[in-house]
PDB file of C-alpha atoms in Angstrom:
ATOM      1  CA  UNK H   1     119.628 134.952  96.285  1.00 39.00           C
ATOM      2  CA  UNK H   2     117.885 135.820  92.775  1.00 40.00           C
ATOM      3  CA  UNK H   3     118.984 134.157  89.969  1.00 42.00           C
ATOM      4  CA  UNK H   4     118.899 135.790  86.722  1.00 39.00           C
ATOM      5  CA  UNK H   5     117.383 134.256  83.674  1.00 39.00           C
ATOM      6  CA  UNK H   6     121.019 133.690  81.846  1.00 39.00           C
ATOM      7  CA  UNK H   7     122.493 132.351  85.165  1.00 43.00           C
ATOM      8  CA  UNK H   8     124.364 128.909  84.499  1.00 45.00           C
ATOM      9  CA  UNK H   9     124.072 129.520  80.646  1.00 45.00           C
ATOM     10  CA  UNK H  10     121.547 130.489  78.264  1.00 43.00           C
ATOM     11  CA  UNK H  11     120.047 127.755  75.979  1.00 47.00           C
ATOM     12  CA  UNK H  12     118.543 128.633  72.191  1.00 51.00           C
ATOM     13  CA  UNK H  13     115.017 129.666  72.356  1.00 58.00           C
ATOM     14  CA  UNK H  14     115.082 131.906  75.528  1.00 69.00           C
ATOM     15  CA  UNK H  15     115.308 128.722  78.069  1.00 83.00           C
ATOM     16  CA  UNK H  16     117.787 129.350  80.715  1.00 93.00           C
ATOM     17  CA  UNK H  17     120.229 126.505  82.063  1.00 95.00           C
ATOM     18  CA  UNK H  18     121.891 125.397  85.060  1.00 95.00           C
ATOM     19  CA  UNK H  19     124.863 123.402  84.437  1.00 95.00           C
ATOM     20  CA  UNK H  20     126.062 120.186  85.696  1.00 95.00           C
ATOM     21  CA  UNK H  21     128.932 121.666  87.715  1.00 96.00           C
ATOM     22  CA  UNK H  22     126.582 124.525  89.286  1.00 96.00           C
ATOM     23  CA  UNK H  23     125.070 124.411  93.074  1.00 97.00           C
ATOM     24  CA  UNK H  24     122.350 126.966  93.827  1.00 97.00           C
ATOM     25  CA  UNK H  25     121.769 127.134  97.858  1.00 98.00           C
ATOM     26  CA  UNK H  26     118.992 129.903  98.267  1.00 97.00           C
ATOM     27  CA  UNK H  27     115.994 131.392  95.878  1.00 97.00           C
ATOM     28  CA  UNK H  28     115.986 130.822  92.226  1.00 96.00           C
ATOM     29  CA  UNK H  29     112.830 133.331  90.209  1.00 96.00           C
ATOM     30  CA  UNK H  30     113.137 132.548  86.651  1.00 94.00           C
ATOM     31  CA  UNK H  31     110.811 134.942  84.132  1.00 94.00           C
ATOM     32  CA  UNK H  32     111.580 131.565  81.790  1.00 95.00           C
ATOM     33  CA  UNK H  33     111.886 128.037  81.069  1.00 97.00           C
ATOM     34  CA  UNK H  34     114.299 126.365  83.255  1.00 97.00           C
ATOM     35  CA  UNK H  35     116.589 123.112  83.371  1.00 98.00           C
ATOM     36  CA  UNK H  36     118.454 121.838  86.246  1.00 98.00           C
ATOM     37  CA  UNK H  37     121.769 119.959  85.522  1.00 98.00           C
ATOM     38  CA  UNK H  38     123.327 120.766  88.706  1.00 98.00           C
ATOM     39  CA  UNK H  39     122.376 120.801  92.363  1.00 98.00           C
ATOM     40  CA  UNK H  40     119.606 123.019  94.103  1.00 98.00           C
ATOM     41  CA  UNK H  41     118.786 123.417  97.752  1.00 98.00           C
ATOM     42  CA  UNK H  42     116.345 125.809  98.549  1.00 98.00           C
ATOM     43  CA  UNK H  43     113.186 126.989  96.517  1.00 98.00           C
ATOM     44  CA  UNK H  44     112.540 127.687  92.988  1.00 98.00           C
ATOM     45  CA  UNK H  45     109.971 129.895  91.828  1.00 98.00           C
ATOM     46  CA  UNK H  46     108.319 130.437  87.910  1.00 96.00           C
ATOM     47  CA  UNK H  47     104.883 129.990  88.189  1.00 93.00           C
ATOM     48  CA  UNK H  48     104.442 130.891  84.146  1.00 95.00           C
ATOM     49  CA  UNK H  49     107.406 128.619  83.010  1.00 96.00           C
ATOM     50  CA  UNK H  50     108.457 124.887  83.154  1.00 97.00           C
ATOM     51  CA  UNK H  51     111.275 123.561  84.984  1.00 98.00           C
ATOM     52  CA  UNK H  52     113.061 120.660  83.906  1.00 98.00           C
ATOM     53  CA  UNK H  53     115.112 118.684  86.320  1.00 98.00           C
ATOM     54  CA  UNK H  54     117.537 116.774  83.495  1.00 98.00           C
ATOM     55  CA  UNK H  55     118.990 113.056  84.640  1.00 97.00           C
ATOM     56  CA  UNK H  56     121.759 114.684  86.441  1.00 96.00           C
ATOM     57  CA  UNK H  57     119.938 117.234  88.427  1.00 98.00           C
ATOM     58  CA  UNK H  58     119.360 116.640  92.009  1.00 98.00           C
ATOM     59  CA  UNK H  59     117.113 118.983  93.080  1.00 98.00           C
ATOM     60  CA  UNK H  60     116.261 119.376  97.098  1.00 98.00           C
ATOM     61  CA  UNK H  61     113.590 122.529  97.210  1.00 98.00           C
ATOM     62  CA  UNK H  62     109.930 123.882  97.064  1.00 98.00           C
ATOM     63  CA  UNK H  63     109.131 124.289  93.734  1.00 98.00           C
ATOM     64  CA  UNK H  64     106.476 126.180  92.317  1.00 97.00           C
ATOM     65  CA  UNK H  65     106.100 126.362  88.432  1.00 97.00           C
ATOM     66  CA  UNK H  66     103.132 125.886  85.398  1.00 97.00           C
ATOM     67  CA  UNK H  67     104.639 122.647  84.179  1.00 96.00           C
ATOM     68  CA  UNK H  68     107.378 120.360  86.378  1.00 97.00           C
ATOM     69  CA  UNK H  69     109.499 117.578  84.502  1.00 97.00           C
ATOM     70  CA  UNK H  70     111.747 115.707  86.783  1.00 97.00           C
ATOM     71  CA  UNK H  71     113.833 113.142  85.297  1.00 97.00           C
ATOM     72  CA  UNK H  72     116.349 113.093  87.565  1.00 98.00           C
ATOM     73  CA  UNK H  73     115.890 113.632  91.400  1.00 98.00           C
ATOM     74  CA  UNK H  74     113.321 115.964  93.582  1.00 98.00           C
ATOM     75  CA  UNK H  75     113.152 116.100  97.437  1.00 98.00           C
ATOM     76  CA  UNK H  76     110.405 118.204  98.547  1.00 98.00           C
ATOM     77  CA  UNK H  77     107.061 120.086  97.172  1.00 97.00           C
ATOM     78  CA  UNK H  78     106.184 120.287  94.224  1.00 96.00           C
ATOM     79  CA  UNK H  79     103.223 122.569  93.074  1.00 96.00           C
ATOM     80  CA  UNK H  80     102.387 123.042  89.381  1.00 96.00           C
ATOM     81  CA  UNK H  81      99.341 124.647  87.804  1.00 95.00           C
ATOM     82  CA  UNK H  82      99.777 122.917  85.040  1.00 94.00           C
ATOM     83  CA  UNK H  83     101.088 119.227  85.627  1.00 93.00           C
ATOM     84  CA  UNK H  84     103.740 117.082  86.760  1.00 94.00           C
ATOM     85  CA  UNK H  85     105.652 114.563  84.786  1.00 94.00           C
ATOM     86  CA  UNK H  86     107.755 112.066  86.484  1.00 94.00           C
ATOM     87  CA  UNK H  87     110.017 110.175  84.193  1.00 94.00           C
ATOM     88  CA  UNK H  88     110.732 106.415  84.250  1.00 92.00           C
ATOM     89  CA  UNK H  89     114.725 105.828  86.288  1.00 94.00           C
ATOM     90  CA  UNK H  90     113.079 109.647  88.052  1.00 95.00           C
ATOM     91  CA  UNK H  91     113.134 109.650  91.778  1.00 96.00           C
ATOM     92  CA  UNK H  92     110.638 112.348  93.528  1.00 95.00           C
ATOM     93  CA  UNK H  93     110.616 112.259  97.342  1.00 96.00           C
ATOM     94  CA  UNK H  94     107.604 114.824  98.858  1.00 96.00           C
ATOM     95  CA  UNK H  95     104.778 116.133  98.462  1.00 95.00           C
ATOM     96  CA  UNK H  96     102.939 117.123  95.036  1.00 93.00           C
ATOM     97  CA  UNK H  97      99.491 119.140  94.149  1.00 92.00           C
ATOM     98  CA  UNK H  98      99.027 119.658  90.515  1.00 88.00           C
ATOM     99  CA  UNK H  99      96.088 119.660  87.872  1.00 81.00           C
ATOM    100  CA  UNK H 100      97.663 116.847  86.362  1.00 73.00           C
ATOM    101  CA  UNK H 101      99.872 114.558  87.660  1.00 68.00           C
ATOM    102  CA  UNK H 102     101.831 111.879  85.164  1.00 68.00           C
ATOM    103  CA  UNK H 103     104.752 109.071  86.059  1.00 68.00           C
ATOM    104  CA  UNK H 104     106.470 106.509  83.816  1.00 65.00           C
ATOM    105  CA  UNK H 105     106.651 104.266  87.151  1.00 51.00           C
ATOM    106  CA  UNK H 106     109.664 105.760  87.825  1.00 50.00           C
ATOM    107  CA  UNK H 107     110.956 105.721  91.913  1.00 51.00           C
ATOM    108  CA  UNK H 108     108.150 108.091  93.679  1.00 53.00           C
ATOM    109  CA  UNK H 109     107.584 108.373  97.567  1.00 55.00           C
ATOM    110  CA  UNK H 110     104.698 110.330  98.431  1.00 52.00           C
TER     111      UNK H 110
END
């Protein structure tokens, strides 16, 4: 399954959205910046964009983007060209390889 940039909702600015009621099982390939409210299982794919993973968003997947922002929850691999932000209250579960790699001592199993 393909997901659309508008899929969930389009944000200002170009960024696309997935909303807190939405559950993605399969492929998502965004050609744009990205934020999780919902649920994904599966693998996400926007090696040019960032994904955000808002307080809400439970995300279970491989993930491969140029910036990753979880502030809510990630189970599995994360790889960012860029880097990798883990908020403080975050919880990240897996495996990560990025350039640069940042958490606010939030919950992180690796």
């Amino acid at each position: 399954m393909s997901v659309t940039p508008s899929f969930g909702g389009e944000t200002p600015a170009g960024r696309s959205m997935l909303g807190k009621n939405v559950v993605v099982k399969g492929e998502i390939h965004s050609h744009e910046p990205l934020t999780i409210e919902g649920e994904v299982d599966g693998s996400i794919e926007m090696v040019e964009h960032r994904l955000t993973i808002a307080g809400n968003g439970k995300v279970r997947a491989t993930v491969k983007a140029r910036e990753i922002d979880v502030i809510g929850s990630m189970n599995g691999q994360a790889e960012a060209s860029d880097k990798i932000h883990i908020r403080k209250g975050a919880e990240f579960v897996g495996d990560i390889q990025s350039a640069v790699f940042d958490h606010d001592a939030g919950r992180l199993n690796v």
